[in-house]
Tab-separated table of C-alpha atoms and ligand atoms in Angstrom:
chain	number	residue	atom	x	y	z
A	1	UNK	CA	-24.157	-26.687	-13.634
A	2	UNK	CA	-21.800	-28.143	-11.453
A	3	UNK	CA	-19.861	-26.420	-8.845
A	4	UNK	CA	-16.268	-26.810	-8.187
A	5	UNK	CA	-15.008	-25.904	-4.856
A	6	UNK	CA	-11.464	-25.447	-4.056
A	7	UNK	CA	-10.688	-24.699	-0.304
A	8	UNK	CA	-8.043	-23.100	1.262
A	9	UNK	CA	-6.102	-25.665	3.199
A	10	UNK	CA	-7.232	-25.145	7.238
A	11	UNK	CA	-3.490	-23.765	8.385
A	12	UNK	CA	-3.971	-21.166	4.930
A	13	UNK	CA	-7.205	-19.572	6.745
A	14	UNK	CA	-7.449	-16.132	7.580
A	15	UNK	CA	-8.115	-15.125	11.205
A	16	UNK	CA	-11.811	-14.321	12.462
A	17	UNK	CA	-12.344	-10.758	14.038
A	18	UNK	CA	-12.037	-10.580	18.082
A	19	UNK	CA	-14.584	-7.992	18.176
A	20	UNK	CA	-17.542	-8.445	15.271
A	21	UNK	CA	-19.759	-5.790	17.012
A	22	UNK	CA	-17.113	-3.261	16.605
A	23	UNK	CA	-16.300	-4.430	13.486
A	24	UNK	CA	-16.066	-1.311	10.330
A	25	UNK	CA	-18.724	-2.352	7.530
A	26	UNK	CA	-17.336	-4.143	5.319
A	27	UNK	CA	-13.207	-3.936	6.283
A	28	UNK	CA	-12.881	-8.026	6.668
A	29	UNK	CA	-14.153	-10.685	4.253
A	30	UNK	CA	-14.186	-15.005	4.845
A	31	UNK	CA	-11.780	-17.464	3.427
A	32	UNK	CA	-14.047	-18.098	0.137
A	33	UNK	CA	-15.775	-16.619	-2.988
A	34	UNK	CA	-18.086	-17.855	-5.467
A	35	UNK	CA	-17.375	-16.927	-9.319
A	36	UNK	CA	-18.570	-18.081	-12.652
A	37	UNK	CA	-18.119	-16.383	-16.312
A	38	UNK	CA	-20.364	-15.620	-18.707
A	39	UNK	CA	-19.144	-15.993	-22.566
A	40	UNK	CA	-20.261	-17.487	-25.520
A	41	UNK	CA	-23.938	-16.289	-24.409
A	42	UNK	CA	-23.635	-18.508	-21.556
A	43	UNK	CA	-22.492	-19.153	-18.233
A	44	UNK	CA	-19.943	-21.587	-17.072
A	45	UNK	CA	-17.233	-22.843	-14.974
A	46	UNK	CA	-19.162	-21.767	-11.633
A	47	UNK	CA	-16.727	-22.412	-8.776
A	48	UNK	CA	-15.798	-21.606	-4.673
A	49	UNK	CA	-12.534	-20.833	-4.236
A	50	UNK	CA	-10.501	-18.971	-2.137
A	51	UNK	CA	-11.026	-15.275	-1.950
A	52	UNK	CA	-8.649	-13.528	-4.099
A	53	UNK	CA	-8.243	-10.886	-6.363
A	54	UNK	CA	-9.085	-10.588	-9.894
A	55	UNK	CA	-7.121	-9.930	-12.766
A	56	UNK	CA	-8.925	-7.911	-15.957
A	57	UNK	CA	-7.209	-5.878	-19.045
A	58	UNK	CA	-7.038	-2.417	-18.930
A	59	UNK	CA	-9.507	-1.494	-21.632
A	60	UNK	CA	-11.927	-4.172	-19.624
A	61	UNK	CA	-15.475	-2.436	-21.106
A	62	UNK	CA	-16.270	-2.035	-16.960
A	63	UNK	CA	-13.554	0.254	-15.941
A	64	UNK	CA	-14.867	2.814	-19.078
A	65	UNK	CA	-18.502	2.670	-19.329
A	66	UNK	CA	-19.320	1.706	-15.752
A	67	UNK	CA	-21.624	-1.714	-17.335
A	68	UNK	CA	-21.799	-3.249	-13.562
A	69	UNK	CA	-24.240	-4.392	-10.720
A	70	UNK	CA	-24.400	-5.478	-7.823
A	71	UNK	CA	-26.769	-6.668	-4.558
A	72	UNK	CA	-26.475	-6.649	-0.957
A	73	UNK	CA	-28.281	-9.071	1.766
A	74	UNK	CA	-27.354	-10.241	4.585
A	75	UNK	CA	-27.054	-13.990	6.530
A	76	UNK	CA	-27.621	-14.196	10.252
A	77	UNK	CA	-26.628	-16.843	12.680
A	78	UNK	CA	-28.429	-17.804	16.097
A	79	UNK	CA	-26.704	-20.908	18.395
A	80	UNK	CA	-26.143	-23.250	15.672
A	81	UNK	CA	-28.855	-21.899	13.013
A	82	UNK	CA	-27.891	-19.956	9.902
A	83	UNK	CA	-30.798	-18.208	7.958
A	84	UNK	CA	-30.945	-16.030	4.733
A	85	UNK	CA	-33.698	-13.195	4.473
A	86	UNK	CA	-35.269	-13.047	0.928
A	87	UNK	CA	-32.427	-13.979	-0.929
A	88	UNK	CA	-34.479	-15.123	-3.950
A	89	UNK	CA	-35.913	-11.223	-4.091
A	90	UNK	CA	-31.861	-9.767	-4.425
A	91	UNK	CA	-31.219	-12.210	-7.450
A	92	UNK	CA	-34.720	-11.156	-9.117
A	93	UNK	CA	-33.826	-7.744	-8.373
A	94	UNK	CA	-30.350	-8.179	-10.104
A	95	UNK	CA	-31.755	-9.976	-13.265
A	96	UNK	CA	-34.083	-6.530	-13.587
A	97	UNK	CA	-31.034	-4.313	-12.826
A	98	UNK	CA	-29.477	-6.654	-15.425
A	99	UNK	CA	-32.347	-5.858	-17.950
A	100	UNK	CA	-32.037	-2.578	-17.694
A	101	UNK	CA	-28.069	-2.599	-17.859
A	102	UNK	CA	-28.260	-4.973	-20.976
A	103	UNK	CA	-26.601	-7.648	-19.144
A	104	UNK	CA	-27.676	-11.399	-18.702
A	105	UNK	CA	-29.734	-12.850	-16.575
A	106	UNK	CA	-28.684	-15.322	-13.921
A	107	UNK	CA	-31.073	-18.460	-12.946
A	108	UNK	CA	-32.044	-17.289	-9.487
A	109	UNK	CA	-32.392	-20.934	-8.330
A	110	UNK	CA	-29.010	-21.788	-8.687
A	111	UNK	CA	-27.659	-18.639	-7.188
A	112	UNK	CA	-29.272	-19.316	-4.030
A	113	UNK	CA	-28.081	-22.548	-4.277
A	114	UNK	CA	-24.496	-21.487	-5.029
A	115	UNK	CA	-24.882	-19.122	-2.234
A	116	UNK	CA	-25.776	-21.559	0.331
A	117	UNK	CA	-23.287	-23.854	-0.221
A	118	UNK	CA	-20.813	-20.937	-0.061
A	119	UNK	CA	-22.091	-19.560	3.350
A	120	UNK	CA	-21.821	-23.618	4.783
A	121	UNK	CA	-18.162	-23.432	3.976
A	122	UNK	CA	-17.665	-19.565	5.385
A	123	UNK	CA	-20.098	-20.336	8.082
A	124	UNK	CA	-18.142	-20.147	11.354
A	125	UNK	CA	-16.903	-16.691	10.068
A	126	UNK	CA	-20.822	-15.273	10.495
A	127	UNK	CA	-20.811	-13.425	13.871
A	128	UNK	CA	-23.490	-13.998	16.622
A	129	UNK	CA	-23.757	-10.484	18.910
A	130	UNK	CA	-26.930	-9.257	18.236
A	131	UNK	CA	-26.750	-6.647	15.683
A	132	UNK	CA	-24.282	-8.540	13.558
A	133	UNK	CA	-24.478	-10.111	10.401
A	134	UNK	CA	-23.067	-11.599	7.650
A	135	UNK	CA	-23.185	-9.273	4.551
A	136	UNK	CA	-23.142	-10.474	1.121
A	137	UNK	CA	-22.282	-8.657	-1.888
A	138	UNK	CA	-23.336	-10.654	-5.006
A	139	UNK	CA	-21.906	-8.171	-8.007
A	140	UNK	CA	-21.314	-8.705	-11.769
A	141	UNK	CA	-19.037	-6.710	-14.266
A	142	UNK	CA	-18.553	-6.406	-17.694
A	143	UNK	CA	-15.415	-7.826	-18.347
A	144	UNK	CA	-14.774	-7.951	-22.077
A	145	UNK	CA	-11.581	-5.999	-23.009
A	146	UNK	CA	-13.166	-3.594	-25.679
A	147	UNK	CA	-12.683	0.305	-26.200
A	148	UNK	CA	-16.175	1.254	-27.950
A	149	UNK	CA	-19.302	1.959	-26.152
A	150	UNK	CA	-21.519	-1.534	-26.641
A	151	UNK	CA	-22.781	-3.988	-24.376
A	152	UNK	CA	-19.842	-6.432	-23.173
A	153	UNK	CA	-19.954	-9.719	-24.437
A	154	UNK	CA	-18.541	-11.212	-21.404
A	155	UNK	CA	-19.015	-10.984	-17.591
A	156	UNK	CA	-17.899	-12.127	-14.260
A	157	UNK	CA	-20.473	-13.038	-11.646
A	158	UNK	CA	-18.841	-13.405	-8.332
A	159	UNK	CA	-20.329	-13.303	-4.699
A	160	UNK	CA	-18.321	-12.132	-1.543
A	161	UNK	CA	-18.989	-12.320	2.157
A	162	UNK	CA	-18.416	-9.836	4.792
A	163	UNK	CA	-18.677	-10.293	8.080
A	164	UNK	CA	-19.945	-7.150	9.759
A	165	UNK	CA	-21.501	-4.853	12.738
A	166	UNK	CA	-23.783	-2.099	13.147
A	167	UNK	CA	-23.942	-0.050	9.948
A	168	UNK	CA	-23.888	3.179	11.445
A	169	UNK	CA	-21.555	4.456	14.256
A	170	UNK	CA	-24.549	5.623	15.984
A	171	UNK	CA	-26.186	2.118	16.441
A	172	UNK	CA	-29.971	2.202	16.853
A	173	UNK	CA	-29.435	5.906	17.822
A	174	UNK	CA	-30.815	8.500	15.433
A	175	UNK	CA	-28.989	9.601	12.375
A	176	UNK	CA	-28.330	13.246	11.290
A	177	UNK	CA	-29.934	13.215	7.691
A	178	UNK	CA	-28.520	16.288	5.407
A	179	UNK	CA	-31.281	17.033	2.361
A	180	UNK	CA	-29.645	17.817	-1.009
A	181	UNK	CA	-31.788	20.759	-2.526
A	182	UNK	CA	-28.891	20.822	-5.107
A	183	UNK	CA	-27.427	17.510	-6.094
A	184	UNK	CA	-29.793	14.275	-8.047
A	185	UNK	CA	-29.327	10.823	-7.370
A	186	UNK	CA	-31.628	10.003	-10.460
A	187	UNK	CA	-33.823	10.742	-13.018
A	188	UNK	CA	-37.368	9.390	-14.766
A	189	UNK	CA	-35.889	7.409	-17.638
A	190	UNK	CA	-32.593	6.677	-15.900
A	191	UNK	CA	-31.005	3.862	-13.875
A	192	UNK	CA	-32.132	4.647	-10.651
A	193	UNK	CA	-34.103	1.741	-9.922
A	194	UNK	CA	-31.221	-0.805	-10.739
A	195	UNK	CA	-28.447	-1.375	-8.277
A	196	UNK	CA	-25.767	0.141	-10.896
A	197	UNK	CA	-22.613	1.250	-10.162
A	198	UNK	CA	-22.677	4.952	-11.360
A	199	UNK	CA	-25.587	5.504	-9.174
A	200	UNK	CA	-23.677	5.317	-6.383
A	201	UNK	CA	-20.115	7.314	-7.984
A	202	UNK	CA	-23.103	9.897	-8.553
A	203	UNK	CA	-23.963	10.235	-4.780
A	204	UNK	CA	-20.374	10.520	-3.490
A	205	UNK	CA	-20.393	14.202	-3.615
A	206	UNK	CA	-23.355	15.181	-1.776
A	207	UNK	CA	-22.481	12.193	0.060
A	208	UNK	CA	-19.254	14.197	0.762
A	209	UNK	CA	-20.915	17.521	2.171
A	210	UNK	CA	-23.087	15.660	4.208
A	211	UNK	CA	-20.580	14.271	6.268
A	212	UNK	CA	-18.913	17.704	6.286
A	213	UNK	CA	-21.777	18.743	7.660
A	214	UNK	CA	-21.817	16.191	10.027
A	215	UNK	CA	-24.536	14.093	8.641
A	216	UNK	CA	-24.925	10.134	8.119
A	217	UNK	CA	-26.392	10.395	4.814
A	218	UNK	CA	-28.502	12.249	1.967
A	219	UNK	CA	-31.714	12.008	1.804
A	220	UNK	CA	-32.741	13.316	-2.281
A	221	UNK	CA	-35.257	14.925	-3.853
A	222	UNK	CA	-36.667	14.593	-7.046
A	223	UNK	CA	-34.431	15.621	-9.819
A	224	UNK	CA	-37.138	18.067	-11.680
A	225	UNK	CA	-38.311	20.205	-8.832
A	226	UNK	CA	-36.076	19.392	-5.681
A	227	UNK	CA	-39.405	18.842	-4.010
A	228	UNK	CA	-40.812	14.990	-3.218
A	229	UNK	CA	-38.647	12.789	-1.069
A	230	UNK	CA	-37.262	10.325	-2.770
A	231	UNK	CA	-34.748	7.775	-0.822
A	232	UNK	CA	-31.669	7.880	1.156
A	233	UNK	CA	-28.590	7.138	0.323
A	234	UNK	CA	-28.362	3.919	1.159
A	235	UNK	CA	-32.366	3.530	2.645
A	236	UNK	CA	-35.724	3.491	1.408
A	237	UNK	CA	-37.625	6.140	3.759
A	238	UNK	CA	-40.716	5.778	6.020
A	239	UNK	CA	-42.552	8.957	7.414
A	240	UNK	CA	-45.327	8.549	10.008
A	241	UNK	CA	-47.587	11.295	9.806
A	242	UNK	CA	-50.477	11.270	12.749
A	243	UNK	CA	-51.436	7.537	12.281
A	244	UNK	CA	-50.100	7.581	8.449
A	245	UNK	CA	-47.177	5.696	7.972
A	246	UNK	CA	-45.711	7.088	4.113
A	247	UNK	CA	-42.903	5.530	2.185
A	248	UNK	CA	-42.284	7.535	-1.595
A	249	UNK	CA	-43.544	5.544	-4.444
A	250	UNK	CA	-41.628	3.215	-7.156
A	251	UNK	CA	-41.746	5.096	-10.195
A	252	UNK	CA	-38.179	4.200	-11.566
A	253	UNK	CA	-35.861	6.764	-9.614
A	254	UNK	CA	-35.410	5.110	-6.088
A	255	UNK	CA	-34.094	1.441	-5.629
A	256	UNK	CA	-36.861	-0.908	-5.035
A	257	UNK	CA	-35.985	-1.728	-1.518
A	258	UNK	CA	-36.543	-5.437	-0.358
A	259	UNK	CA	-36.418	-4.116	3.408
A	260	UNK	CA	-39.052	-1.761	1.822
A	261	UNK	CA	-41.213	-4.030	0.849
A	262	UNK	CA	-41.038	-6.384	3.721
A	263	UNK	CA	-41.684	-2.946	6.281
A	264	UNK	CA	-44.908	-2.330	3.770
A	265	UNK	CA	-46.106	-5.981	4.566
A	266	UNK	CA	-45.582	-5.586	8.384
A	267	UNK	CA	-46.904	-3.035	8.820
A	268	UNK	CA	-50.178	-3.394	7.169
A	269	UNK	CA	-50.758	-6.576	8.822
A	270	UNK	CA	-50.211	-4.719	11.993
A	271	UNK	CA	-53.109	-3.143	10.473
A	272	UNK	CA	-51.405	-0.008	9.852
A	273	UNK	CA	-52.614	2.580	7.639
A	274	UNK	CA	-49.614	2.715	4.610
A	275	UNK	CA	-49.598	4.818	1.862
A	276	UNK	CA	-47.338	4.738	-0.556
A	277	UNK	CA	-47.413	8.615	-2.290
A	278	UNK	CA	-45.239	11.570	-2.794
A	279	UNK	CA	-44.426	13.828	-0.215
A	280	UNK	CA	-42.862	16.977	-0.352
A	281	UNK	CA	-40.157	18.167	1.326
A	282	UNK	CA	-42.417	20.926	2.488
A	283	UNK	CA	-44.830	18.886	3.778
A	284	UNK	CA	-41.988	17.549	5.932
A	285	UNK	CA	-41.218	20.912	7.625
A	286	UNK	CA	-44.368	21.534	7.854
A	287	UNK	CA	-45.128	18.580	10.016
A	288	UNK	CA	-42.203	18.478	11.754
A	289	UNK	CA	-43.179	21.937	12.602
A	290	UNK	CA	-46.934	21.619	13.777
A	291	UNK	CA	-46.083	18.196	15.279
A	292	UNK	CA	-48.088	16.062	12.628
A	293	UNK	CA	-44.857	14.103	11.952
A	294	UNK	CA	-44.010	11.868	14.421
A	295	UNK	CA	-41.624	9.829	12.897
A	296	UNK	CA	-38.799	9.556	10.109
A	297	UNK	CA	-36.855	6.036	9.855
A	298	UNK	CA	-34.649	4.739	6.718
A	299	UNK	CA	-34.894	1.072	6.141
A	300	UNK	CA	-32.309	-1.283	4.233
A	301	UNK	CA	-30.375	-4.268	4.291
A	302	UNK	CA	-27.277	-2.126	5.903
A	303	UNK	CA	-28.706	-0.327	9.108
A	304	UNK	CA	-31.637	-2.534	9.256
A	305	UNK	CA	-33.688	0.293	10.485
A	306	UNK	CA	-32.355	3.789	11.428
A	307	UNK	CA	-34.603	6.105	13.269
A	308	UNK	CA	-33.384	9.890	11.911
A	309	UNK	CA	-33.239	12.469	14.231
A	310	UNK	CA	-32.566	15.437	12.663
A	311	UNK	CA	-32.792	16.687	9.125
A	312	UNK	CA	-30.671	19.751	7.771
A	313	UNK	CA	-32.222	21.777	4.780
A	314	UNK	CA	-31.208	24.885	3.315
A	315	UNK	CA	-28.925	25.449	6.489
A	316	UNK	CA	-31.459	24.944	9.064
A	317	UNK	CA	-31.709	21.837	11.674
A	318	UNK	CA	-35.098	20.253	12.142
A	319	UNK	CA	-35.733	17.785	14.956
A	320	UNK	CA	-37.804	15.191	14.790
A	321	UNK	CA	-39.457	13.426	17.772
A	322	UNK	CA	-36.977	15.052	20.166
A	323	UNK	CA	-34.353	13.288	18.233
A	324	UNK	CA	-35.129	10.140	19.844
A	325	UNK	CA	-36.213	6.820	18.296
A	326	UNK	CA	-39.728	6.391	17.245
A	327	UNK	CA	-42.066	3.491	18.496
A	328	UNK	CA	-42.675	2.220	15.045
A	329	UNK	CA	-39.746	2.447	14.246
A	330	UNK	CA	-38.335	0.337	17.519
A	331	UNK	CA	-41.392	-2.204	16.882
A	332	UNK	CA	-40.700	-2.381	13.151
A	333	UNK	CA	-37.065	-2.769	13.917
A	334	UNK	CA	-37.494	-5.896	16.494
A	335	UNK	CA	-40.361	-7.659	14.206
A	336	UNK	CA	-37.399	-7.575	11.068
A	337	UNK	CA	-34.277	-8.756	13.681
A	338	UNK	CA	-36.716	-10.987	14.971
A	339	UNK	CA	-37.698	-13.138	11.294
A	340	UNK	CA	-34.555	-12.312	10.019
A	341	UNK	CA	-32.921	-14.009	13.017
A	342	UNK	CA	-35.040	-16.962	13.374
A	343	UNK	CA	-36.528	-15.913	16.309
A	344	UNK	CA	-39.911	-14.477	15.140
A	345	UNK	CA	-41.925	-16.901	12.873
A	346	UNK	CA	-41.557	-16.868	9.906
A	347	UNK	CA	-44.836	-16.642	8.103
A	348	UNK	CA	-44.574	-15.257	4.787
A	349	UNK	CA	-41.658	-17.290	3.307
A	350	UNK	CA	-39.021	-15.094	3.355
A	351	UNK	CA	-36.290	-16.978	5.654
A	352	UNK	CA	-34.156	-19.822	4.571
A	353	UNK	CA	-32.596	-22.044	6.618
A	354	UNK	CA	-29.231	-22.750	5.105
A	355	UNK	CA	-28.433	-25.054	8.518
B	401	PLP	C1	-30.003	3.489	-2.962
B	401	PLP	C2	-30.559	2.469	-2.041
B	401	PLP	N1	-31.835	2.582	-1.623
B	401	PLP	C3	-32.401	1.671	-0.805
B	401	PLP	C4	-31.684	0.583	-0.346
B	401	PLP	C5	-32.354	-0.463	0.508
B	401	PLP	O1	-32.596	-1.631	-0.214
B	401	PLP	P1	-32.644	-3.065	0.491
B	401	PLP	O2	-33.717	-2.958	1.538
B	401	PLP	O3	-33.003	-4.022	-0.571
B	401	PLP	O4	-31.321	-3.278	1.090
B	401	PLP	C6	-30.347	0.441	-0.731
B	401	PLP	C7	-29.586	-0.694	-0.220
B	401	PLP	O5	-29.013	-1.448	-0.862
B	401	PLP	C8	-29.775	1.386	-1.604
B	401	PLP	O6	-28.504	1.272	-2.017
């Protein structure tokens, strides 16, 4: 498929931010967007134009039954270099949310390709401070106007770009984690592995007392028992126990984390012991407790890496390490910057070079 691309004349362009590092997640977004449609049991009219709003009917099948995904990865930009980290591994990730959201698929090839040529055009709006990014936020909706609870016969596919700082207020410093022994993010059987909207409208709650409580995020437990770890809210979790670095397994109800994954691979090759098993919130306390647990960090595309330095359970504050950041987690945290940025080789194919 061709793409169209429609620009917004030069004098028409919106005004970069003075101050990326300060910059709110996800407050400011570049001159352009990609969309396309999907209809007919196809996709078509793929396009960059300028960034703009979007106008759907009221009875549009996503604002009722919540039939919507989405991904989130980031570009980086060195001197005159602009790189992508594993974008191929977000699209594959949204064709399985996809599957499981009986949506279509999208041809991950040409999304990267799309993407690329939409991050040239946007490209002097990517910030260069260390610890900035570019955030993008591929997403697709059911857009069909239909009351009746079926599978949408039409979509949009669109992809925004964000340019943004630090994730977290706190930096690299630790976060305050708050542990939900009564809210579930997700269930065996349920969505919980696909990046779906309600997942997230399902969090905001617990999301809600946490920051009441003067936490960064939730970290949840399983739904049955309220006992194994399962993710944070917006992080896959890594525990380092003695010499035992643990991340909870994949078994449907955490989001397959592509930082995850790419921390696994490090790791080991550092040769590393890392298991990936379920551990219980009481084996937490426990360590933290007789000093077995050295270390608790959340990885994903957002924060990067973010050491936690406190949990709160059941009322009660636990510190971990002092509440100060880990070594692994510092180490694991340069090694990522470093590939992602272009600055550490790059030798498992995971970095592309879009200039
Ligand atoms: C629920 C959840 N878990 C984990 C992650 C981390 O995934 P990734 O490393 O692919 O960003 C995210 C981030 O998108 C998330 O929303």
């Amino acid at each position: 498929m061709e793409i169209e691309v429609d620009l917004v004349p030069e004098h028409k362009r919106k005004e970069k931010p003075k101050d990326p590092v300060n910059l709110a997640f996800g407050s400011v977004y570049t001159d352009h967007m990609f969309i396309m449609e999907y209809s007919d049991e196809h996709w078509h009219s793929p396009r960059i134009q300028p960034y703009q709003s979007i106008s759907l009917d009221p009875s549009a099948l996503i604002f009722h039954y919540g039939q919507g995904i989405f991904e989130g990865m980031k570009g980086y930009r060195r001197g005159d270099k602009v790189f992508l980290f594993r974008p191929r591994d977000n699209f594959s990730r949204l064709n399985n949310s996809a599957k499981r959201m009986v949506m279509p698929q999208v041809d991950v090839d040409f999304c990267v390709e799309a993407l690329k040529k939409l991050v040239r055009i946007d490209k002097d709006w990517i910030p260069q401070e260390p610890g900035t990014a570019l955030y993008i936020r591929p997403t697709m909706i059911a857009s069909e106007p239909k009351l009746g609870l079926r599978p949408s016969t039409e979509y949009l596919f669109y992809i925004i770009l964000s340019p943004v700082g630090p994730y977290f207020k706190e930096g690299f410093n630790p976060v305050k984690i708050y542990v939900s022994d009564k809210y579930s993010r997700a269930a065996k059987g349920g969505v919980g592995f696909a990046k779906t909207l309600g997942n997230y409208a399902a969090s905001l709650l617990a999301g809600e007392i946490a920051a009441k409580a003067g936490c960064s995020q939730v970290m949840w437990l399983d739904a049955v028992e309220h006992k194994y770890i399962e993710e944070a809210g917006t992080m896959n979790l890594f525990l380092l126990f003695e010499d035992e670095l643990v991340t909870p397994p994949l078994t449907g109800t955490i989001l397959p984390g592509i930082t995850r994954d790419s921390v696994i691979q490090i790791t080991r090759d550092w040769g590393m012991k890392v298991s990936e098993r379920m551990v219980s919130i009481d084996e937490v306390i426990e360590g933290i407790n007789n000093g077995r647990l050295k270390e608790i960090f959340g990885v994903g595309t957002a924060a990067v890496v973010a050491p936690v330095g406190s949990l709160l359970y059941k009322g009660n504050e636990y510190i971990i390490n002092g509440n100060k950041t880990g070594d692994t987690a510092k180490r694991v945290l340069t090694e990522l910057m470093g590939i992602q940025c272009g600055e550490i080789e790059d030798t498992r194919g995971w970095v592309i070079q879009v200039y």
